[in-house]
Amino acid sequence: MDVRRITINIAGRVYPLNVPAAEEETLRKVGKQIESMIKDFEQNFDVRDKQDALAMCALKLGTNAEVVSANYEKTINSTNERLALVNNSLNEIGK
């Protein structure tokens, strides 16, 4: 496995990371998104310090992840229901 050493800057702090090469681009992209979110919170809300901005980022990202997870689960359930209907139909045809 190809591992790379990278640094990500978030909220004025540098974080050295050892990451699989396949994940490097994603981690860099997410780091930039977090930095962008911090700037947005600082410009548009009464944010006293970086800790407040980071807490708001965590809440927003956690909410987004929960919505995606719920939508994924609904899609899986819907797909399973459709497959069951198709399977039942095929069984009826085969009788």
PDB file of N, CA and C in Angstrom:
ATOM      1  N   MET A   1       0.839  -1.171   0.000  1.00  0.00           N
ATOM      2  CA  MET A   1       0.000   0.000   0.000  1.00  0.00           C
ATOM      3  C   MET A   1       0.890   1.243   0.000  1.00  0.00           C
ATOM      4  N   ASP A   2       0.639   2.135  -0.947  1.00  0.00           N
ATOM      5  CA  ASP A   2       1.411   3.369  -1.074  1.00  0.00           C
ATOM      6  C   ASP A   2       0.886   4.399  -0.075  1.00  0.00           C
ATOM      7  N   VAL A   3       1.720   4.768   0.896  1.00  0.00           N
ATOM      8  CA  VAL A   3       1.338   5.742   1.923  1.00  0.00           C
ATOM      9  C   VAL A   3       2.123   7.016   1.703  1.00  0.00           C
ATOM     10  N   ARG A   4       1.443   8.125   1.814  1.00  0.00           N
ATOM     11  CA  ARG A   4       2.089   9.427   1.637  1.00  0.00           C
ATOM     12  C   ARG A   4       1.982  10.243   2.908  1.00  0.00           C
ATOM     13  N   ARG A   5       2.978  11.059   3.117  1.00  0.00           N
ATOM     14  CA  ARG A   5       2.963  11.995   4.250  1.00  0.00           C
ATOM     15  C   ARG A   5       2.554  13.350   3.703  1.00  0.00           C
ATOM     16  N   ILE A   6       1.439  13.859   4.201  1.00  0.00           N
ATOM     17  CA  ILE A   6       0.942  15.158   3.759  1.00  0.00           C
ATOM     18  C   ILE A   6       0.685  16.035   4.976  1.00  0.00           C
ATOM     19  N   THR A   7       0.495  17.312   4.737  1.00  0.00           N
ATOM     20  CA  THR A   7       0.090  18.219   5.806  1.00  0.00           C
ATOM     21  C   THR A   7      -1.190  18.919   5.379  1.00  0.00           C
ATOM     22  N   ILE A   8      -2.101  19.039   6.324  1.00  0.00           N
ATOM     23  CA  ILE A   8      -3.372  19.721   6.109  1.00  0.00           C
ATOM     24  C   ILE A   8      -3.427  20.868   7.106  1.00  0.00           C
ATOM     25  N   ASN A   9      -3.777  22.052   6.612  1.00  0.00           N
ATOM     26  CA  ASN A   9      -3.893  23.228   7.466  1.00  0.00           C
ATOM     27  C   ASN A   9      -5.371  23.488   7.718  1.00  0.00           C
ATOM     28  N   ILE A  10      -5.755  23.422   9.005  1.00  0.00           N
ATOM     29  CA  ILE A  10      -7.135  23.691   9.399  1.00  0.00           C
ATOM     30  C   ILE A  10      -7.117  24.642  10.585  1.00  0.00           C
ATOM     31  N   ALA A  11      -7.815  25.742  10.426  1.00  0.00           N
ATOM     32  CA  ALA A  11      -7.966  26.739  11.501  1.00  0.00           C
ATOM     33  C   ALA A  11      -6.618  27.229  12.016  1.00  0.00           C
ATOM     34  N   GLY A  12      -5.683  27.415  11.108  1.00  0.00           N
ATOM     35  CA  GLY A  12      -4.387  27.951  11.490  1.00  0.00           C
ATOM     36  C   GLY A  12      -3.428  26.941  12.093  1.00  0.00           C
ATOM     37  N   ARG A  13      -3.802  25.686  12.109  1.00  0.00           N
ATOM     38  CA  ARG A  13      -2.927  24.649  12.626  1.00  0.00           C
ATOM     39  C   ARG A  13      -2.579  23.669  11.515  1.00  0.00           C
ATOM     40  N   VAL A  14      -1.362  23.184  11.561  1.00  0.00           N
ATOM     41  CA  VAL A  14      -0.892  22.237  10.553  1.00  0.00           C
ATOM     42  C   VAL A  14      -0.959  20.830  11.142  1.00  0.00           C
ATOM     43  N   TYR A  15      -1.574  19.945  10.381  1.00  0.00           N
ATOM     44  CA  TYR A  15      -1.724  18.556  10.803  1.00  0.00           C
ATOM     45  C   TYR A  15      -0.979  17.639   9.836  1.00  0.00           C
ATOM     46  N   PRO A  16       0.137  17.043  10.280  1.00  0.00           N
ATOM     47  CA  PRO A  16       0.825  16.072   9.424  1.00  0.00           C
ATOM     48  C   PRO A  16       0.083  14.740   9.479  1.00  0.00           C
ATOM     49  N   LEU A  17      -0.115  14.155   8.319  1.00  0.00           N
ATOM     50  CA  LEU A  17      -0.858  12.901   8.242  1.00  0.00           C
ATOM     51  C   LEU A  17      -0.134  11.905   7.345  1.00  0.00           C
ATOM     52  N   ASN A  18      -0.196  10.639   7.698  1.00  0.00           N
ATOM     53  CA  ASN A  18       0.229   9.558   6.817  1.00  0.00           C
ATOM     54  C   ASN A  18      -1.043   8.950   6.243  1.00  0.00           C
ATOM     55  N   VAL A  19      -1.227   9.068   4.923  1.00  0.00           N
ATOM     56  CA  VAL A  19      -2.475   8.637   4.302  1.00  0.00           C
ATOM     57  C   VAL A  19      -2.199   7.731   3.108  1.00  0.00           C
ATOM     58  N   PRO A  20      -3.128   6.818   2.836  1.00  0.00           N
ATOM     59  CA  PRO A  20      -3.001   6.043   1.603  1.00  0.00           C
ATOM     60  C   PRO A  20      -3.051   6.985   0.400  1.00  0.00           C
ATOM     61  N   ALA A  21      -2.239   6.731  -0.582  1.00  0.00           N
ATOM     62  CA  ALA A  21      -2.172   7.603  -1.754  1.00  0.00           C
ATOM     63  C   ALA A  21      -3.545   7.804  -2.377  1.00  0.00           C
ATOM     64  N   ALA A  22      -4.374   6.773  -2.364  1.00  0.00           N
ATOM     65  CA  ALA A  22      -5.706   6.854  -2.959  1.00  0.00           C
ATOM     66  C   ALA A  22      -6.613   7.841  -2.223  1.00  0.00           C
ATOM     67  N   GLU A  23      -6.304   8.163  -0.959  1.00  0.00           N
ATOM     68  CA  GLU A  23      -7.136   9.068  -0.167  1.00  0.00           C
ATOM     69  C   GLU A  23      -6.593  10.493  -0.120  1.00  0.00           C
ATOM     70  N   GLU A  24      -5.405  10.711  -0.638  1.00  0.00           N
ATOM     71  CA  GLU A  24      -4.767  12.026  -0.525  1.00  0.00           C
ATOM     72  C   GLU A  24      -5.636  13.140  -1.094  1.00  0.00           C
ATOM     73  N   GLU A  25      -6.105  12.978  -2.308  1.00  0.00           N
ATOM     74  CA  GLU A  25      -6.894  14.030  -2.952  1.00  0.00           C
ATOM     75  C   GLU A  25      -8.166  14.330  -2.158  1.00  0.00           C
ATOM     76  N   THR A  26      -8.822  13.295  -1.668  1.00  0.00           N
ATOM     77  CA  THR A  26     -10.050  13.483  -0.890  1.00  0.00           C
ATOM     78  C   THR A  26      -9.768  14.251   0.394  1.00  0.00           C
ATOM     79  N   LEU A  27      -8.701  13.886   1.096  1.00  0.00           N
ATOM     80  CA  LEU A  27      -8.363  14.573   2.347  1.00  0.00           C
ATOM     81  C   LEU A  27      -8.013  16.039   2.108  1.00  0.00           C
ATOM     82  N   ARG A  28      -7.279  16.304   1.052  1.00  0.00           N
ATOM     83  CA  ARG A  28      -6.947  17.697   0.730  1.00  0.00           C
ATOM     84  C   ARG A  28      -8.220  18.495   0.396  1.00  0.00           C
ATOM     85  N   LYS A  29      -9.112  17.879  -0.354  1.00  0.00           N
ATOM     86  CA  LYS A  29     -10.362  18.532  -0.732  1.00  0.00           C
ATOM     87  C   LYS A  29     -11.212  18.831   0.504  1.00  0.00           C
ATOM     88  N   VAL A  30     -11.319  17.864   1.392  1.00  0.00           N
ATOM     89  CA  VAL A  30     -12.097  18.056   2.624  1.00  0.00           C
ATOM     90  C   VAL A  30     -11.462  19.136   3.499  1.00  0.00           C
ATOM     91  N   GLY A  31     -10.139  19.137   3.588  1.00  0.00           N
ATOM     92  CA  GLY A  31      -9.449  20.183   4.354  1.00  0.00           C
ATOM     93  C   GLY A  31      -9.771  21.565   3.816  1.00  0.00           C
ATOM     94  N   LYS A  32      -9.786  21.714   2.499  1.00  0.00           N
ATOM     95  CA  LYS A  32     -10.128  23.006   1.890  1.00  0.00           C
ATOM     96  C   LYS A  32     -11.584  23.364   2.147  1.00  0.00           C
ATOM     97  N   GLN A  33     -12.472  22.377   2.122  1.00  0.00           N
ATOM     98  CA  GLN A  33     -13.880  22.643   2.413  1.00  0.00           C
ATOM     99  C   GLN A  33     -14.070  23.118   3.843  1.00  0.00           C
ATOM    100  N   ILE A  34     -13.357  22.500   4.768  1.00  0.00           N
ATOM    101  CA  ILE A  34     -13.447  22.914   6.171  1.00  0.00           C
ATOM    102  C   ILE A  34     -12.938  24.341   6.331  1.00  0.00           C
ATOM    103  N   GLU A  35     -11.811  24.649   5.705  1.00  0.00           N
ATOM    104  CA  GLU A  35     -11.279  26.015   5.762  1.00  0.00           C
ATOM    105  C   GLU A  35     -12.295  27.007   5.205  1.00  0.00           C
ATOM    106  N   SER A  36     -12.939  26.659   4.107  1.00  0.00           N
ATOM    107  CA  SER A  36     -13.949  27.521   3.496  1.00  0.00           C
ATOM    108  C   SER A  36     -15.143  27.703   4.424  1.00  0.00           C
ATOM    109  N   MET A  37     -15.570  26.628   5.067  1.00  0.00           N
ATOM    110  CA  MET A  37     -16.683  26.712   6.012  1.00  0.00           C
ATOM    111  C   MET A  37     -16.334  27.608   7.191  1.00  0.00           C
ATOM    112  N   ILE A  38     -15.118  27.485   7.696  1.00  0.00           N
ATOM    113  CA  ILE A  38     -14.680  28.320   8.817  1.00  0.00           C
ATOM    114  C   ILE A  38     -14.755  29.790   8.427  1.00  0.00           C
ATOM    115  N   LYS A  39     -14.223  30.132   7.260  1.00  0.00           N
ATOM    116  CA  LYS A  39     -14.265  31.516   6.788  1.00  0.00           C
ATOM    117  C   LYS A  39     -15.701  32.006   6.650  1.00  0.00           C
ATOM    118  N   ASP A  40     -16.568  31.155   6.118  1.00  0.00           N
ATOM    119  CA  ASP A  40     -17.973  31.517   5.956  1.00  0.00           C
ATOM    120  C   ASP A  40     -18.624  31.786   7.308  1.00  0.00           C
ATOM    121  N   PHE A  41     -18.398  30.910   8.272  1.00  0.00           N
ATOM    122  CA  PHE A  41     -18.959  31.117   9.607  1.00  0.00           C
ATOM    123  C   PHE A  41     -18.413  32.395  10.239  1.00  0.00           C
ATOM    124  N   GLU A  42     -17.122  32.636  10.088  1.00  0.00           N
ATOM    125  CA  GLU A  42     -16.518  33.835  10.676  1.00  0.00           C
ATOM    126  C   GLU A  42     -17.061  35.117  10.042  1.00  0.00           C
ATOM    127  N   GLN A  43     -17.338  35.078   8.742  1.00  0.00           N
ATOM    128  CA  GLN A  43     -17.816  36.274   8.049  1.00  0.00           C
ATOM    129  C   GLN A  43     -19.302  36.528   8.257  1.00  0.00           C
ATOM    130  N   ASN A  44     -20.077  35.467   8.427  1.00  0.00           N
ATOM    131  CA  ASN A  44     -21.533  35.620   8.428  1.00  0.00           C
ATOM    132  C   ASN A  44     -22.218  35.429   9.779  1.00  0.00           C
ATOM    133  N   PHE A  45     -21.476  34.995  10.780  1.00  0.00           N
ATOM    134  CA  PHE A  45     -22.081  34.745  12.079  1.00  0.00           C
ATOM    135  C   PHE A  45     -21.200  35.323  13.181  1.00  0.00           C
ATOM    136  N   ASP A  46     -21.771  35.422  14.364  1.00  0.00           N
ATOM    137  CA  ASP A  46     -21.035  35.951  15.510  1.00  0.00           C
ATOM    138  C   ASP A  46     -20.166  34.840  16.100  1.00  0.00           C
ATOM    139  N   VAL A  47     -19.033  34.619  15.444  1.00  0.00           N
ATOM    140  CA  VAL A  47     -18.107  33.578  15.879  1.00  0.00           C
ATOM    141  C   VAL A  47     -16.986  34.248  16.663  1.00  0.00           C
ATOM    142  N   ARG A  48     -16.817  33.832  17.903  1.00  0.00           N
ATOM    143  CA  ARG A  48     -15.826  34.468  18.766  1.00  0.00           C
ATOM    144  C   ARG A  48     -14.404  33.981  18.519  1.00  0.00           C
ATOM    145  N   ASP A  49     -14.269  32.697  18.190  1.00  0.00           N
ATOM    146  CA  ASP A  49     -12.928  32.170  17.945  1.00  0.00           C
ATOM    147  C   ASP A  49     -13.013  30.946  17.029  1.00  0.00           C
ATOM    148  N   LYS A  50     -11.858  30.407  16.698  1.00  0.00           N
ATOM    149  CA  LYS A  50     -11.788  29.257  15.783  1.00  0.00           C
ATOM    150  C   LYS A  50     -12.521  28.042  16.352  1.00  0.00           C
ATOM    151  N   GLN A  51     -12.502  27.885  17.666  1.00  0.00           N
ATOM    152  CA  GLN A  51     -13.180  26.746  18.295  1.00  0.00           C
ATOM    153  C   GLN A  51     -14.674  26.781  17.983  1.00  0.00           C
ATOM    154  N   ASP A  52     -15.286  27.969  18.049  1.00  0.00           N
ATOM    155  CA  ASP A  52     -16.701  28.094  17.715  1.00  0.00           C
ATOM    156  C   ASP A  52     -16.949  27.743  16.244  1.00  0.00           C
ATOM    157  N   ALA A  53     -16.096  28.233  15.373  1.00  0.00           N
ATOM    158  CA  ALA A  53     -16.234  27.938  13.944  1.00  0.00           C
ATOM    159  C   ALA A  53     -16.069  26.443  13.683  1.00  0.00           C
ATOM    160  N   LEU A  54     -15.108  25.817  14.347  1.00  0.00           N
ATOM    161  CA  LEU A  54     -14.904  24.373  14.181  1.00  0.00           C
ATOM    162  C   LEU A  54     -16.096  23.577  14.703  1.00  0.00           C
ATOM    163  N   ALA A  55     -16.680  24.020  15.813  1.00  0.00           N
ATOM    164  CA  ALA A  55     -17.864  23.340  16.344  1.00  0.00           C
ATOM    165  C   ALA A  55     -19.017  23.437  15.349  1.00  0.00           C
ATOM    166  N   MET A  56     -19.196  24.598  14.736  1.00  0.00           N
ATOM    167  CA  MET A  56     -20.255  24.769  13.743  1.00  0.00           C
ATOM    168  C   MET A  56     -19.984  23.901  12.511  1.00  0.00           C
ATOM    169  N   CYS A  57     -18.730  23.795  12.102  1.00  0.00           N
ATOM    170  CA  CYS A  57     -18.361  22.913  10.985  1.00  0.00           C
ATOM    171  C   CYS A  57     -18.706  21.466  11.320  1.00  0.00           C
ATOM    172  N   ALA A  58     -18.373  21.057  12.533  1.00  0.00           N
ATOM    173  CA  ALA A  58     -18.658  19.680  12.949  1.00  0.00           C
ATOM    174  C   ALA A  58     -20.156  19.409  12.916  1.00  0.00           C
ATOM    175  N   LEU A  59     -20.955  20.361  13.400  1.00  0.00           N
ATOM    176  CA  LEU A  59     -22.411  20.192  13.374  1.00  0.00           C
ATOM    177  C   LEU A  59     -22.941  20.108  11.947  1.00  0.00           C
ATOM    178  N   LYS A  60     -22.452  20.988  11.080  1.00  0.00           N
ATOM    179  CA  LYS A  60     -22.921  20.994   9.694  1.00  0.00           C
ATOM    180  C   LYS A  60     -22.514  19.713   8.973  1.00  0.00           C
ATOM    181  N   LEU A  61     -21.261  19.294   9.121  1.00  0.00           N
ATOM    182  CA  LEU A  61     -20.792  18.077   8.466  1.00  0.00           C
ATOM    183  C   LEU A  61     -21.484  16.836   9.026  1.00  0.00           C
ATOM    184  N   GLY A  62     -21.709  16.812  10.334  1.00  0.00           N
ATOM    185  CA  GLY A  62     -22.426  15.692  10.943  1.00  0.00           C
ATOM    186  C   GLY A  62     -23.861  15.615  10.465  1.00  0.00           C
ATOM    187  N   THR A  63     -24.510  16.757  10.352  1.00  0.00           N
ATOM    188  CA  THR A  63     -25.883  16.803   9.840  1.00  0.00           C
ATOM    189  C   THR A  63     -25.932  16.318   8.404  1.00  0.00           C
ATOM    190  N   ASN A  64     -24.991  16.796   7.584  1.00  0.00           N
ATOM    191  CA  ASN A  64     -24.935  16.357   6.186  1.00  0.00           C
ATOM    192  C   ASN A  64     -24.733  14.845   6.097  1.00  0.00           C
ATOM    193  N   ALA A  65     -23.847  14.310   6.919  1.00  0.00           N
ATOM    194  CA  ALA A  65     -23.588  12.870   6.904  1.00  0.00           C
ATOM    195  C   ALA A  65     -24.827  12.087   7.322  1.00  0.00           C
ATOM    196  N   GLU A  66     -25.561  12.591   8.295  1.00  0.00           N
ATOM    197  CA  GLU A  66     -26.780  11.922   8.759  1.00  0.00           C
ATOM    198  C   GLU A  66     -27.854  11.926   7.674  1.00  0.00           C
ATOM    199  N   VAL A  67     -27.989  13.040   6.965  1.00  0.00           N
ATOM    200  CA  VAL A  67     -28.966  13.134   5.874  1.00  0.00           C
ATOM    201  C   VAL A  67     -28.598  12.155   4.760  1.00  0.00           C
ATOM    202  N   VAL A  68     -27.326  12.119   4.397  1.00  0.00           N
ATOM    203  CA  VAL A  68     -26.877  11.192   3.351  1.00  0.00           C
ATOM    204  C   VAL A  68     -27.131   9.751   3.782  1.00  0.00           C
ATOM    205  N   SER A  69     -26.831   9.427   5.023  1.00  0.00           N
ATOM    206  CA  SER A  69     -27.039   8.075   5.539  1.00  0.00           C
ATOM    207  C   SER A  69     -28.513   7.700   5.510  1.00  0.00           C
ATOM    208  N   ALA A  70     -29.381   8.615   5.937  1.00  0.00           N
ATOM    209  CA  ALA A  70     -30.821   8.347   5.932  1.00  0.00           C
ATOM    210  C   ALA A  70     -31.332   8.153   4.509  1.00  0.00           C
ATOM    211  N   ASN A  71     -30.874   8.988   3.581  1.00  0.00           N
ATOM    212  CA  ASN A  71     -31.286   8.852   2.183  1.00  0.00           C
ATOM    213  C   ASN A  71     -30.791   7.540   1.593  1.00  0.00           C
ATOM    214  N   TYR A  72     -29.579   7.148   1.945  1.00  0.00           N
ATOM    215  CA  TYR A  72     -29.023   5.880   1.473  1.00  0.00           C
ATOM    216  C   TYR A  72     -29.873   4.718   1.974  1.00  0.00           C
ATOM    217  N   GLU A  73     -30.230   4.770   3.256  1.00  0.00           N
ATOM    218  CA  GLU A  73     -31.037   3.700   3.837  1.00  0.00           C
ATOM    219  C   GLU A  73     -32.406   3.624   3.162  1.00  0.00           C
ATOM    220  N   LYS A  74     -33.024   4.787   2.896  1.00  0.00           N
ATOM    221  CA  LYS A  74     -34.312   4.805   2.198  1.00  0.00           C
ATOM    222  C   LYS A  74     -34.176   4.212   0.800  1.00  0.00           C
ATOM    223  N   THR A  75     -33.094   4.558   0.114  1.00  0.00           N
ATOM    224  CA  THR A  75     -32.866   4.031  -1.233  1.00  0.00           C
ATOM    225  C   THR A  75     -32.694   2.523  -1.203  1.00  0.00           C
ATOM    226  N   ILE A  76     -31.935   2.022  -0.254  1.00  0.00           N
ATOM    227  CA  ILE A  76     -31.719   0.581  -0.127  1.00  0.00           C
ATOM    228  C   ILE A  76     -33.046  -0.124   0.163  1.00  0.00           C
ATOM    229  N   ASN A  77     -33.825   0.426   1.095  1.00  0.00           N
ATOM    230  CA  ASN A  77     -35.115  -0.194   1.424  1.00  0.00           C
ATOM    231  C   ASN A  77     -36.042  -0.199   0.221  1.00  0.00           C
ATOM    232  N   SER A  78     -36.088   0.908  -0.495  1.00  0.00           N
ATOM    233  CA  SER A  78     -36.929   1.008  -1.683  1.00  0.00           C
ATOM    234  C   SER A  78     -36.484   0.012  -2.750  1.00  0.00           C
ATOM    235  N   THR A  79     -35.184  -0.090  -2.939  1.00  0.00           N
ATOM    236  CA  THR A  79     -34.640  -1.030  -3.926  1.00  0.00           C
ATOM    237  C   THR A  79     -34.968  -2.465  -3.537  1.00  0.00           C
ATOM    238  N   ASN A  80     -34.834  -2.788  -2.262  1.00  0.00           N
ATOM    239  CA  ASN A  80     -35.159  -4.139  -1.796  1.00  0.00           C
ATOM    240  C   ASN A  80     -36.638  -4.460  -2.005  1.00  0.00           C
ATOM    241  N   GLU A  81     -37.502  -3.473  -1.758  1.00  0.00           N
ATOM    242  CA  GLU A  81     -38.933  -3.673  -1.977  1.00  0.00           C
ATOM    243  C   GLU A  81     -39.226  -3.919  -3.453  1.00  0.00           C
ATOM    244  N   ARG A  82     -38.594  -3.141  -4.316  1.00  0.00           N
ATOM    245  CA  ARG A  82     -38.791  -3.320  -5.754  1.00  0.00           C
ATOM    246  C   ARG A  82     -38.286  -4.683  -6.221  1.00  0.00           C
ATOM    247  N   LEU A  83     -37.134  -5.083  -5.719  1.00  0.00           N
ATOM    248  CA  LEU A  83     -36.593  -6.391  -6.082  1.00  0.00           C
ATOM    249  C   LEU A  83     -37.513  -7.510  -5.611  1.00  0.00           C
ATOM    250  N   ALA A  84     -38.103  -7.357  -4.442  1.00  0.00           N
ATOM    251  CA  ALA A  84     -39.037  -8.367  -3.937  1.00  0.00           C
ATOM    252  C   ALA A  84     -40.255  -8.456  -4.846  1.00  0.00           C
ATOM    253  N   LEU A  85     -40.769  -7.318  -5.307  1.00  0.00           N
ATOM    254  CA  LEU A  85     -41.904  -7.312  -6.226  1.00  0.00           C
ATOM    255  C   LEU A  85     -41.553  -7.993  -7.549  1.00  0.00           C
ATOM    256  N   VAL A  86     -40.382  -7.681  -8.079  1.00  0.00           N
ATOM    257  CA  VAL A  86     -39.934  -8.310  -9.325  1.00  0.00           C
ATOM    258  C   VAL A  86     -39.775  -9.805  -9.118  1.00  0.00           C
ATOM    259  N   ASN A  87     -39.189 -10.188  -8.008  1.00  0.00           N
ATOM    260  CA  ASN A  87     -38.989 -11.605  -7.706  1.00  0.00           C
ATOM    261  C   ASN A  87     -40.335 -12.331  -7.598  1.00  0.00           C
ATOM    262  N   ASN A  88     -41.302 -11.704  -6.911  1.00  0.00           N
ATOM    263  CA  ASN A  88     -42.633 -12.306  -6.787  1.00  0.00           C
ATOM    264  C   ASN A  88     -43.295 -12.450  -8.154  1.00  0.00           C
ATOM    265  N   SER A  89     -43.152 -11.419  -8.974  1.00  0.00           N
ATOM    266  CA  SER A  89     -43.723 -11.458 -10.328  1.00  0.00           C
ATOM    267  C   SER A  89     -43.108 -12.569 -11.142  1.00  0.00           C
ATOM    268  N   LEU A  90     -41.799 -12.701 -11.069  1.00  0.00           N
ATOM    269  CA  LEU A  90     -41.123 -13.771 -11.806  1.00  0.00           C
ATOM    270  C   LEU A  90     -41.544 -15.156 -11.298  1.00  0.00           C
ATOM    271  N   ASN A  91     -41.726 -15.269  -9.982  1.00  0.00           N
ATOM    272  CA  ASN A  91     -42.181 -16.547  -9.427  1.00  0.00           C
ATOM    273  C   ASN A  91     -43.582 -16.878  -9.921  1.00  0.00           C
ATOM    274  N   GLU A  92     -44.445 -15.870 -10.013  1.00  0.00           N
ATOM    275  CA  GLU A  92     -45.801 -16.094 -10.512  1.00  0.00           C
ATOM    276  C   GLU A  92     -45.786 -16.515 -11.982  1.00  0.00           C
ATOM    277  N   ILE A  93     -44.916 -15.923 -12.768  1.00  0.00           N
ATOM    278  CA  ILE A  93     -44.802 -16.267 -14.186  1.00  0.00           C
ATOM    279  C   ILE A  93     -44.300 -17.693 -14.330  1.00  0.00           C
ATOM    280  N   GLY A  94     -43.403 -18.091 -13.457  1.00  0.00           N
ATOM    281  CA  GLY A  94     -42.802 -19.417 -13.533  1.00  0.00           C
ATOM    282  C   GLY A  94     -43.716 -20.549 -13.080  1.00  0.00           C
ATOM    283  N   LYS A  95     -44.840 -20.228 -12.474  1.00  0.00           N
ATOM    284  CA  LYS A  95     -45.741 -21.272 -11.963  1.00  0.00           C
ATOM    285  C   LYS A  95     -46.557 -21.877 -13.074  1.00  0.00           C
TER     286      LYS A  95
END
